[in-house]
Structures are given as structure tokens and as C-alpha cells.
Amino acid sequence: MDIGEGEFFSIVGPSGCGKSTLLRCLAGLEVPDSGEIMIGDELVTSLKKNIFVSADKRHVGMVFQNYALWPHMTVFQNVSFPLELAKVKRNEIVDRVNDQLTLVSLEGMGERYPHQLSGGQQQRVALARALVAKPHVLLLDEPLSNLDTKLRETMKFEIKSVQEKTGITVVYVTHDQEEAMAISDRIMILNQGTVRQVGAPRELYENPQDPFTAGFIGVTNLMSVKRGVTDDGRVSFNLENGQVLKGVSIPESSEKGVLAVRAEDVEVLQGREDESLMGVITRVAYQGHEIDCLVDVGGGQVLRLRTPIISLKAKDRIYLKFKKTIFFQTA
């Protein structure tokens, strides 16, 4: 696949799917078993052609999950280290380091040590160090995973802001799909080393190509269904728990498949209707403006929904209707 110049490209997927391994292959820290990697017009990895450009010559910057700051060095020394190795002139080093510290809002903190900084400030130091050598590509390996929830929210937009200001190409690895949706131009869904789908956040959310992508992006209920006929002769689809779905748009040629329904597309009805499902609430999580519910609809099928009806509570019997569904044919 291709990642465009100046693009903010994220790789997401469950733990162990190969995200960090792929990023390390791009950085030159791992040697892939096969395939080729090009950065710009330069071929940097090809086992077939016996080419492997070392990490220090790939013109990439990398921010690791643990930031990898040197504790005995000041902020200025940490950021300047790549330039020292490259034997850049001292006056140029001072100017470039100060420019990067200003870019990441750390001006005036050059003489501090990592232990004197907050987690968010340490993350900014790592970002400044990765950018100071003017790399062609910036690689970030779950850089926000060690931060608290509120700081993560702030820092993800700061990273996006830095990328927009510099115009650098970013490849960003995270297991947090909401994080990726908020800041990416495109996202790649990875599972067990296989690319499942690539697209803009909205495309992945509204038009997933398979049940895995549908289930991974957003909060989604997946249900196995098969074709049936109601007493009045209308086509319906039956859940494995025996309940019947009516009024669901599914291709006529499909006999069975997987039905995906987003949590926000499950509507709680005032009473029973012809096209409704019956269920019992098993758990309620208060979210302020809405509640997040788990609903047992029988046969081991539990649905998750989000509703503004905050008066609902566990053990309530309710009736549900799907406002929008996505169908994946399996036969």
C-alpha cells in the first residue's frame, strides 16, 4: 500500500496484530520476511534484491511508547542528540532545538531533566527529538498510552497540530480506534498481520467491508441471521435466539449472514411494535447525557445500546428497533 506525502496515516488493530512490528520494519529496526519498503523514491528494504538501509540512514524519526528519554540529559541535550551525532554546527543546533521546543510548547524548559517533567511534557520532548533532524517520515508507536485520559485527549490534537504545521508524513500506531478516528486522514485496520480495510475515518465507519472492521470501529453489535418467512408471508430474518427481525433491509438473494448494528442505532421503543425485539437490561452505565446499556435478547445474544432515556435500569424489560443496519453475506 501507499502512504501519501504529508498524510496522517494511522494503523489500528487489536493487541498482537502486528502494528508495532510493521512500524519497526518501516523504521529499519526489524527485517521483514518478504516484501519491499520504499521511503520516497528510495528502496530501503528488499530481501530479494539484498537491500537493507540501516535505521540511521532512513531519514525517519520515531517516538516510542515509553519515550526513551535519557534521564541524565537535560531537555535540550535530549533533543539535540541526533544533531550532535550528525556533527551539525553548534549555532545551528541551538537554533533548531529552540525552534522545536517552541513548536511543542516547551520553550524555556531546555535545562530541566526528564524527571522534572510531566508525562505530557516528556512526550513533547520525545516528539521534538524525533523532528529536530527534519525526517521525511515521523513514526509514532502508541505515544499516548502512558498518559491519563484527559491528557490523552489534549495531546492527540497537539500531535495533529504539529503535523499540520510541519507538513510531515506521519505513520501513527494505536490500539485506540477513537483516537485514530479523531486525527487521521486515513486508517488501516490490521488483524493477525492482515490488512482488513484502508480508508478515511468516515468511510470505515459508514461502509465497513467485513464484520471485523464493523465490530472494531465504533461500538457495534454483530448478529448471525438467516432468512425466514413470517405468518403473513413477508420475508423476515431470524436471529439464532429465535426472535424474528422484520423491516430490515437485506438483499433478497441472501440466505444467511451477519447483521451489524451500531449502539447508537438501537432505538428503545415506548412499547411493543411489530418490528421490535424484546430484551431485558442486564447492566446500565450512566454517561451524563445518556446511558450505555447491555440488553439480553435471549439465546446468549447481548446487545449494547446508547440511549438518552436515563431512567432505564437493570432488569427492565424493553423493546428495541434498529434504525440502521449493515449486512454481510456469509452464504
Short mmCIF file of C-alpha atoms in Angstrom, two decimals, residues 66-321:
data_model
loop_
_atom_site.label_atom_id
_atom_site.label_comp_id
_atom_site.label_asym_id
_atom_site.label_seq_id
_atom_site.Cartn_x
_atom_site.Cartn_y
_atom_site.Cartn_z
CA ASN A 66 7.96 4.82 26.66
CA TYR A 67 9.51 7.97 25.05
CA ALA A 68 13.09 6.58 25.61
CA LEU A 69 14.45 9.84 27.04
CA TRP A 70 17.94 9.82 28.58
CA PRO A 71 17.45 10.62 32.29
CA HIS A 72 20.97 12.06 32.75
CA MET A 73 20.47 14.59 29.93
CA THR A 74 18.55 17.86 30.03
CA VAL A 75 15.63 18.51 27.71
CA PHE A 76 17.94 20.50 25.43
CA GLN A 77 20.53 17.70 25.37
CA ASN A 78 17.90 15.04 24.64
CA VAL A 79 16.53 17.00 21.70
CA SER A 80 19.95 17.98 20.35
CA PHE A 81 21.41 14.46 20.49
CA PRO A 82 20.55 13.48 16.87
CA LEU A 83 22.17 16.70 15.63
CA GLU A 84 25.28 16.09 17.76
CA LEU A 85 25.63 12.66 16.17
CA ALA A 86 25.31 14.23 12.73
CA LYS A 87 28.03 16.78 13.68
CA VAL A 88 25.83 19.78 12.94
CA LYS A 89 27.43 23.14 13.81
CA ARG A 90 26.77 24.34 17.35
CA ASN A 91 24.97 27.58 16.47
CA GLU A 92 22.65 25.67 14.10
CA ILE A 93 21.97 23.08 16.82
CA VAL A 94 20.91 25.80 19.26
CA ASP A 95 18.59 27.42 16.72
CA ARG A 96 16.98 24.14 15.61
CA VAL A 97 16.48 22.80 19.13
CA ASN A 98 14.93 26.06 20.31
CA ASP A 99 12.64 26.08 17.27
CA GLN A 100 11.46 22.55 18.07
CA LEU A 101 10.90 23.32 21.76
CA THR A 102 8.78 26.30 20.74
CA LEU A 103 6.85 24.13 18.27
CA VAL A 104 5.91 21.66 21.04
CA SER A 105 5.25 24.40 23.65
CA LEU A 106 8.34 23.67 25.79
CA GLU A 107 10.18 26.96 25.36
CA GLY A 108 12.14 27.88 28.49
CA MET A 109 12.34 24.26 29.70
CA GLY A 110 15.59 23.28 28.00
CA GLU A 111 17.59 23.00 31.24
CA ARG A 112 15.13 20.70 33.00
CA TYR A 113 15.64 16.95 33.31
CA PRO A 114 13.04 14.32 32.32
CA HIS A 115 12.17 13.53 35.95
CA GLN A 116 11.17 17.18 36.40
CA LEU A 117 8.56 16.96 33.64
CA SER A 118 5.02 15.67 33.49
CA GLY A 119 4.11 12.73 31.25
CA GLY A 120 2.73 15.07 28.62
CA GLN A 121 5.87 17.21 28.67
CA GLN A 122 8.09 14.12 28.33
CA GLN A 123 6.01 13.09 25.33
CA ARG A 124 6.61 16.52 23.77
CA VAL A 125 10.37 16.19 24.32
CA ALA A 126 10.35 12.85 22.50
CA LEU A 127 8.36 14.44 19.68
CA ALA A 128 10.77 17.38 19.41
CA ARG A 129 13.78 15.00 19.33
CA ALA A 130 12.16 12.98 16.54
CA LEU A 131 11.50 16.12 14.48
CA VAL A 132 14.73 18.06 15.02
CA ALA A 133 16.67 16.13 12.37
CA LYS A 134 13.99 17.04 9.77
CA PRO A 135 12.98 13.45 8.91
CA HIS A 136 10.95 12.57 5.84
CA VAL A 137 8.59 10.43 7.91
CA LEU A 138 7.57 10.55 11.57
CA LEU A 139 6.70 7.19 13.17
CA LEU A 140 4.73 7.13 16.44
CA ASP A 141 4.23 3.88 18.35
CA GLU A 142 1.30 4.29 20.76
CA PRO A 143 2.81 7.54 22.10
CA LEU A 144 -0.17 8.38 24.33
CA SER A 145 -0.69 5.03 26.02
CA ASN A 146 1.14 6.07 29.23
CA LEU A 147 -0.92 9.25 29.72
CA ASP A 148 -4.13 9.69 31.69
CA THR A 149 -7.42 10.03 29.82
CA LYS A 150 -7.69 13.83 29.98
CA LEU A 151 -4.08 14.36 28.88
CA ARG A 152 -4.53 11.89 26.02
CA GLU A 153 -7.41 13.98 24.72
CA THR A 154 -5.23 17.10 24.73
CA MET A 155 -2.07 15.54 23.35
CA LYS A 156 -3.65 13.80 20.36
CA PHE A 157 -4.75 17.16 18.97
CA GLU A 158 -1.35 18.70 19.77
CA ILE A 159 0.33 15.98 17.72
CA LYS A 160 -2.08 16.66 14.86
CA SER A 161 -1.36 20.38 15.15
CA VAL A 162 2.42 19.79 14.95
CA GLN A 163 1.92 17.59 11.89
CA GLU A 164 -0.18 20.26 10.16
CA LYS A 165 2.40 22.97 10.95
CA THR A 166 5.36 20.93 9.66
CA GLY A 167 3.61 19.09 6.81
CA ILE A 168 5.48 15.92 7.71
CA THR A 169 4.21 12.45 6.81
CA VAL A 170 3.07 10.64 9.97
CA VAL A 171 2.53 6.92 10.50
CA TYR A 172 0.75 6.52 13.82
CA VAL A 173 0.18 3.22 15.62
CA THR A 174 -2.54 2.90 18.24
CA HIS A 175 -4.98 0.32 19.61
CA ASP A 176 -7.44 3.16 20.38
CA GLN A 177 -9.73 3.46 17.36
CA GLU A 178 -11.42 6.61 18.70
CA GLU A 179 -8.00 8.29 18.89
CA ALA A 180 -7.26 7.32 15.29
CA MET A 181 -10.71 8.44 14.08
CA ALA A 182 -10.18 11.90 15.58
CA ILE A 183 -6.84 12.81 13.99
CA SER A 184 -6.20 10.61 10.92
CA ASP A 185 -6.53 11.35 7.23
CA ARG A 186 -6.71 7.59 6.59
CA ILE A 187 -6.71 4.50 8.77
CA MET A 188 -5.56 0.95 8.13
CA ILE A 189 -7.36 -1.81 10.05
CA LEU A 190 -4.93 -4.64 10.80
CA ASN A 191 -5.78 -8.07 12.21
CA GLN A 192 -3.40 -11.00 12.65
CA GLY A 193 -0.93 -9.46 10.22
CA THR A 194 -3.57 -8.96 7.52
CA VAL A 195 -4.90 -5.66 6.19
CA ARG A 196 -8.69 -5.74 6.51
CA GLN A 197 -9.54 -2.30 5.16
CA VAL A 198 -7.98 1.10 4.47
CA GLY A 199 -9.92 4.33 4.22
CA ALA A 200 -10.88 7.69 5.69
CA PRO A 201 -12.47 7.53 9.16
CA ARG A 202 -15.95 8.24 7.85
CA GLU A 203 -15.62 5.62 5.10
CA LEU A 204 -14.58 2.93 7.59
CA TYR A 205 -17.40 3.83 9.95
CA GLU A 206 -20.20 4.05 7.41
CA ASN A 207 -19.04 1.42 4.89
CA PRO A 208 -17.07 -1.36 6.61
CA GLN A 209 -16.18 -4.20 4.25
CA ASP A 210 -16.41 -7.07 6.71
CA PRO A 211 -17.76 -7.89 10.19
CA PHE A 212 -14.33 -7.48 11.80
CA THR A 213 -13.98 -3.87 10.63
CA ALA A 214 -17.58 -3.12 11.57
CA GLY A 215 -17.00 -4.55 15.04
CA PHE A 216 -13.68 -2.82 15.58
CA ILE A 217 -14.65 0.71 14.54
CA GLY A 218 -17.24 2.13 16.90
CA VAL A 219 -19.44 0.19 19.32
CA THR A 220 -21.17 -2.38 17.14
CA ASN A 221 -23.48 -5.34 17.72
CA LEU A 222 -22.91 -8.34 15.44
CA MET A 223 -25.72 -10.88 14.99
CA SER A 224 -25.92 -14.04 12.90
CA VAL A 225 -29.19 -14.12 10.92
CA LYS A 226 -30.89 -16.40 8.43
CA ARG A 227 -33.81 -15.93 6.07
CA GLY A 228 -37.30 -16.83 7.21
CA VAL A 229 -40.95 -16.12 6.39
CA THR A 230 -43.50 -14.61 8.78
CA ASP A 231 -47.07 -15.87 9.25
CA ASP A 232 -48.37 -13.24 6.82
CA GLY A 233 -45.91 -14.33 4.12
CA ARG A 234 -43.44 -11.47 4.48
CA VAL A 235 -39.71 -12.17 4.28
CA SER A 236 -38.00 -11.86 7.66
CA PHE A 237 -34.67 -12.71 9.19
CA ASN A 238 -34.37 -14.87 12.25
CA LEU A 239 -31.79 -14.45 14.98
CA GLU A 240 -30.12 -17.52 16.41
CA ASN A 241 -32.08 -16.88 19.62
CA GLY A 242 -35.38 -17.45 17.80
CA GLN A 243 -36.57 -13.84 17.63
CA VAL A 244 -37.70 -12.53 14.24
CA LEU A 245 -36.41 -9.35 12.58
CA LYS A 246 -38.88 -7.55 10.34
CA GLY A 247 -38.37 -4.41 8.31
CA VAL A 248 -34.61 -4.92 7.99
CA SER A 249 -33.10 -4.15 4.59
CA ILE A 250 -31.16 -7.24 3.46
CA PRO A 251 -30.50 -8.35 -0.15
CA GLU A 252 -33.16 -10.79 -1.39
CA SER A 253 -30.51 -13.23 -2.63
CA SER A 254 -29.06 -13.64 0.86
CA GLU A 255 -29.99 -16.71 2.88
CA LYS A 256 -27.82 -16.02 5.91
CA GLY A 257 -25.20 -13.59 7.09
CA VAL A 258 -24.06 -11.22 9.82
CA LEU A 259 -26.05 -8.14 10.73
CA ALA A 260 -24.14 -5.19 12.24
CA VAL A 261 -25.94 -2.53 14.27
CA ARG A 262 -24.21 0.43 15.90
CA ALA A 263 -25.02 1.04 19.57
CA GLU A 264 -26.45 4.46 18.72
CA ASP A 265 -28.72 2.93 16.06
CA VAL A 266 -30.60 0.76 18.55
CA GLU A 267 -33.80 2.62 19.46
CA VAL A 268 -35.73 1.98 22.67
CA LEU A 269 -39.49 1.95 21.97
CA GLN A 270 -42.30 3.05 24.26
CA GLY A 271 -44.00 -0.31 23.81
CA ARG A 272 -44.04 -3.42 21.66
CA GLU A 273 -44.26 -2.91 17.90
CA ASP A 274 -44.47 -5.35 15.00
CA GLU A 275 -40.81 -4.89 14.05
CA SER A 276 -39.38 -4.79 17.59
CA LEU A 277 -37.16 -7.14 19.58
CA MET A 278 -37.80 -7.83 23.25
CA GLY A 279 -34.95 -7.80 25.75
CA VAL A 280 -34.02 -7.38 29.41
CA ILE A 281 -31.44 -4.84 30.57
CA THR A 282 -28.57 -6.54 32.40
CA ARG A 283 -26.28 -3.58 33.00
CA VAL A 284 -26.51 0.22 32.88
CA ALA A 285 -23.60 2.70 32.82
CA TYR A 286 -24.51 6.34 33.42
CA GLN A 287 -22.72 8.69 30.97
CA GLY A 288 -24.31 12.00 31.91
CA HIS A 289 -26.31 12.90 28.79
CA GLU A 290 -27.05 9.24 28.03
CA ILE A 291 -26.74 5.72 29.39
CA ASP A 292 -24.82 2.78 27.97
CA CYS A 293 -26.81 -0.45 28.33
CA LEU A 294 -26.33 -4.16 27.85
CA VAL A 295 -29.56 -5.91 26.83
CA ASP A 296 -30.10 -9.67 26.83
CA VAL A 297 -32.38 -10.56 23.91
CA GLY A 298 -32.17 -14.31 24.57
CA GLY A 299 -30.16 -17.23 23.21
CA GLY A 300 -26.90 -15.82 24.51
CA GLN A 301 -27.23 -12.69 22.33
CA VAL A 302 -26.45 -9.50 24.24
CA LEU A 303 -26.85 -6.12 22.54
CA ARG A 304 -25.21 -2.87 23.54
CA LEU A 305 -27.07 0.40 23.09
CA ARG A 306 -26.77 4.06 23.97
CA THR A 307 -29.93 5.99 24.75
CA PRO A 308 -30.85 9.37 26.28
CA ILE A 309 -33.59 7.64 28.30
CA ILE A 310 -31.59 7.76 31.55
CA SER A 311 -34.48 6.44 33.67
CA LEU A 312 -33.87 2.87 32.46
CA LYS A 313 -32.36 0.45 34.95
CA ALA A 314 -31.17 -3.13 35.23
CA LYS A 315 -33.89 -5.85 34.96
CA ASP A 316 -36.23 -3.56 32.96
CA ARG A 317 -37.93 -5.30 30.03
CA ILE A 318 -37.71 -3.15 26.92
CA TYR A 319 -38.48 -3.30 23.20
CA LEU A 320 -35.91 -2.39 20.59
CA LYS A 321 -35.90 -1.34 16.96
#
